[in-house]
GROMACS .gro file of C-alpha atoms in nm:
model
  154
    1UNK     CA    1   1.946  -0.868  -0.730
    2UNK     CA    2   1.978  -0.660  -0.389
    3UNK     CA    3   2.168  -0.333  -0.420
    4UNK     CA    4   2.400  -0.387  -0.119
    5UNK     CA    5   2.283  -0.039   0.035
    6UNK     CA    6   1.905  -0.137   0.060
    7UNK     CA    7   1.924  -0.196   0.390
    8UNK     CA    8   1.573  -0.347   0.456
    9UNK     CA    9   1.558  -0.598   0.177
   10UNK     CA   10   1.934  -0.737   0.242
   11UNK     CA   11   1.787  -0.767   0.611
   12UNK     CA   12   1.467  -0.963   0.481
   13UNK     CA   13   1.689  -1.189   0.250
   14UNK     CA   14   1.862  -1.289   0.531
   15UNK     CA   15   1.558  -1.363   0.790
   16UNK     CA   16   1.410  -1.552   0.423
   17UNK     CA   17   1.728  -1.743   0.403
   18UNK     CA   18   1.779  -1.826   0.775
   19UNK     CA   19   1.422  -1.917   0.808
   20UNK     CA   20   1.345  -2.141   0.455
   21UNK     CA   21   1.734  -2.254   0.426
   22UNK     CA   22   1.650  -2.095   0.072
   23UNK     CA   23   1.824  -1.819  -0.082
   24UNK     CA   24   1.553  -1.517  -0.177
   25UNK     CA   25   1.663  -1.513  -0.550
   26UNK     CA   26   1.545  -1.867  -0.594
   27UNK     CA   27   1.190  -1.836  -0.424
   28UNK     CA   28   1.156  -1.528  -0.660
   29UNK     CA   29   1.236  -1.635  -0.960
   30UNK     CA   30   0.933  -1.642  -1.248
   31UNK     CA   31   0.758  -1.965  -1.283
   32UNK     CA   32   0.450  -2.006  -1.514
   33UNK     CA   33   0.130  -2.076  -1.322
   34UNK     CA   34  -0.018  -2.459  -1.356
   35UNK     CA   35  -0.334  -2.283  -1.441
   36UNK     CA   36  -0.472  -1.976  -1.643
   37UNK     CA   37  -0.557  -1.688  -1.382
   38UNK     CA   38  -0.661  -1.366  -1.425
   39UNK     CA   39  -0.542  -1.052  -1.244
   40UNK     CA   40  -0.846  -0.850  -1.194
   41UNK     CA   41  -0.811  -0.464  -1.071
   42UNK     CA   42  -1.075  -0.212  -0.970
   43UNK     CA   43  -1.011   0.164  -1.016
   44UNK     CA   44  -1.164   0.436  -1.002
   45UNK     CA   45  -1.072   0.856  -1.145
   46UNK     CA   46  -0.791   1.040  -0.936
   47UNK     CA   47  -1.026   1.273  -0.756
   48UNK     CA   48  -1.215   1.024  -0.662
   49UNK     CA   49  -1.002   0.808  -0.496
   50UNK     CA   50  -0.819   1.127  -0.327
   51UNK     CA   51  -1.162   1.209  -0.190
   52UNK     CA   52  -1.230   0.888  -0.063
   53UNK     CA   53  -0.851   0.872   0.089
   54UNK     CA   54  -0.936   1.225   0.310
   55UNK     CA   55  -1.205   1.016   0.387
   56UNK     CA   56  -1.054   0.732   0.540
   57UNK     CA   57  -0.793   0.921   0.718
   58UNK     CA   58  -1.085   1.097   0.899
   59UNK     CA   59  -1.265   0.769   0.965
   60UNK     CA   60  -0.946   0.650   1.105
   61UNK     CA   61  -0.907   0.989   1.346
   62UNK     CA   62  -1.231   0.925   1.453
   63UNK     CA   63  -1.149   0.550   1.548
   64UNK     CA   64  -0.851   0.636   1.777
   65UNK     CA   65  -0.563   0.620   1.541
   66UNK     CA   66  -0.386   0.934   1.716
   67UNK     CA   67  -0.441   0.725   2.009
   68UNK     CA   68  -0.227   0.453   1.843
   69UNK     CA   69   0.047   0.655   1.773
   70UNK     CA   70   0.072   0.834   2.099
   71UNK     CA   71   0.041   0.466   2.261
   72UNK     CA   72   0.384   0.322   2.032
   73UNK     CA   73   0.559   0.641   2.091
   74UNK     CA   74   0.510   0.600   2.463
   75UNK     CA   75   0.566   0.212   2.440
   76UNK     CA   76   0.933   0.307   2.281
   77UNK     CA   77   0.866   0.291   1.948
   78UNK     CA   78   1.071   0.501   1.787
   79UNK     CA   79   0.904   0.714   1.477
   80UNK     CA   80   1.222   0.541   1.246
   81UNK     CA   81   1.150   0.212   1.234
   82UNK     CA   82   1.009   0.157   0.936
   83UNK     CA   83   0.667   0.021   1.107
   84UNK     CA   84   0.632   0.353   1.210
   85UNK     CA   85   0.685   0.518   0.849
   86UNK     CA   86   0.386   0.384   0.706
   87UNK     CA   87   0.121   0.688   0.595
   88UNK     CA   88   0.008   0.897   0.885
   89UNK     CA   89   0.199   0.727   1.167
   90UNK     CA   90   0.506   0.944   1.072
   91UNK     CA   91   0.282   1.294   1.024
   92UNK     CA   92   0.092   1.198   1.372
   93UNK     CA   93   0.434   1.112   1.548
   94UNK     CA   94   0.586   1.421   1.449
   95UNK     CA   95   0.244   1.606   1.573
   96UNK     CA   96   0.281   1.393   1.914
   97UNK     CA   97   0.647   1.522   1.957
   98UNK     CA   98   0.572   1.925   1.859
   99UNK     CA   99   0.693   1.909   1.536
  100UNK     CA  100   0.350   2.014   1.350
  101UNK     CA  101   0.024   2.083   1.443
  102UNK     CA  102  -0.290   1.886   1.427
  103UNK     CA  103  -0.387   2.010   1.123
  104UNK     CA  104  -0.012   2.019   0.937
  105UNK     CA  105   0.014   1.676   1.026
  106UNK     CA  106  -0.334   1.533   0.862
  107UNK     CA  107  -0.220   1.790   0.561
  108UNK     CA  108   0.096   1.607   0.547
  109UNK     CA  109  -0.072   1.301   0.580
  110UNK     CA  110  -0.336   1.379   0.291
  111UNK     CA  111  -0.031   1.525   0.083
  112UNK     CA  112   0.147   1.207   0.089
  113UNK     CA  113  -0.119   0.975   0.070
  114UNK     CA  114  -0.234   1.176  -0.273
  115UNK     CA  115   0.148   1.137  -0.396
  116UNK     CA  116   0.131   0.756  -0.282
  117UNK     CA  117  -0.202   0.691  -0.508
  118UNK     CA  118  -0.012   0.845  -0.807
  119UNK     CA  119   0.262   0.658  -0.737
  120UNK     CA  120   0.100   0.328  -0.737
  121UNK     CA  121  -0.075   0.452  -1.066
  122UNK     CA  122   0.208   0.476  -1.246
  123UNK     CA  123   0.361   0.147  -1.082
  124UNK     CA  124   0.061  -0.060  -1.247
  125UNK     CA  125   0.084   0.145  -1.581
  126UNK     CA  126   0.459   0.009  -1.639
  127UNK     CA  127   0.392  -0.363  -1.472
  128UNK     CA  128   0.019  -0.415  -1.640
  129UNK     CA  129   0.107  -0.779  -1.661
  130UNK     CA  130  -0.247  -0.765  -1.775
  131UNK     CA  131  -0.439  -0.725  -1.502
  132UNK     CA  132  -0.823  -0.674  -1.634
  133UNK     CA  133  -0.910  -0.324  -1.488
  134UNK     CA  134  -1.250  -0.257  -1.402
  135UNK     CA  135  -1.358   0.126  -1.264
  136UNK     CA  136  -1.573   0.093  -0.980
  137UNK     CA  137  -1.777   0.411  -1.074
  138UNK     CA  138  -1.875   0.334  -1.382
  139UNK     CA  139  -1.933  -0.070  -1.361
  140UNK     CA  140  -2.170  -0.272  -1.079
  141UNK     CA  141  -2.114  -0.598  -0.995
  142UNK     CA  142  -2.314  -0.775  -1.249
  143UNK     CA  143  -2.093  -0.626  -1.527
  144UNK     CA  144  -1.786  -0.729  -1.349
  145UNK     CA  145  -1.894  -1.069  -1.310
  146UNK     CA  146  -1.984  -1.098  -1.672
  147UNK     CA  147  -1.663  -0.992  -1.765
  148UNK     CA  148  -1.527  -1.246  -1.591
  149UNK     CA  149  -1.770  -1.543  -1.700
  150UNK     CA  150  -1.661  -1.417  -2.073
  151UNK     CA  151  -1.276  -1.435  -1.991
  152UNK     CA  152  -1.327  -1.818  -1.829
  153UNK     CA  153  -1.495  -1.899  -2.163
  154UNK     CA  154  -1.263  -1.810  -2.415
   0.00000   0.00000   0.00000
């Protein structure tokens, strides 16, 4: 069910409904596969993965993604819609209109993205559903393909 005052999902029920003729809550509902699967998830510690986030962001800086932002603002693109909220385009936008520096902005940016990485954390802790996790510093390939052989022959 939809709480009335989520505003984006009662939008993308509709465009679901006007598009499939099919109301959201039926094309959502839980149906067992036709066939055993297996969910399989590779993490890796905190730190880590914070690291490698700062990282990314840079790589991304490097690659012109100020650039991007600065090119939607000037196309229009307001820093609202929610296109525009997604990590770093907000932080950048509000850089591009004199709202932070360069440097409080990729803070921000790195501050949220850390807070977004424990959020999903916790997300997969309560919905498990389980998925066979696998951390990517401590296992190579082979080991994660044998895992996987071993599940498809139980």
């Amino acid at each position: 069910k939809i709480h009335p005052n989520n505003v984006r999902r009662v939008i993308r029920a509709l465009e679901v409904y006007e598009l499939t003729g099919t109301p959201i809550s039926v094309l959502q509902r839980k149906k067992p596969p036709p066939y055993r699967i297996r969910v399989l998830g590779l993490t890796m510690e905190r730190e880590a993965l914070k690291q490698r986030a700062d990282l990314r962001l840079k790589q991304m800086l490097d690659a012109g993604f100020l650039d991007e932002v600065n090119m939607l603002l000037n196309r229009g693109y307001k820093p609202t819609l929610p296109a525009m909220t997604a990590l770093g385009y907000r932080e950048l936008a509000a850089h591009l209109q004199g709202t932070y520096t360069l440097e409080e902005a990729l803070e921000q940016t790195r501050i949220a993205t850390h807070q977004f990485i424990r959020r999903q954390e916790i997300w997969f802790r309560g919905h498990d559903n389980g998925i066979l996790w696998h951390n990517s510093h401590t296992m190579n390939v082979a080991q994660v393909i044998d895992s996987v052989a071993n599940w498809n022959q139980e």
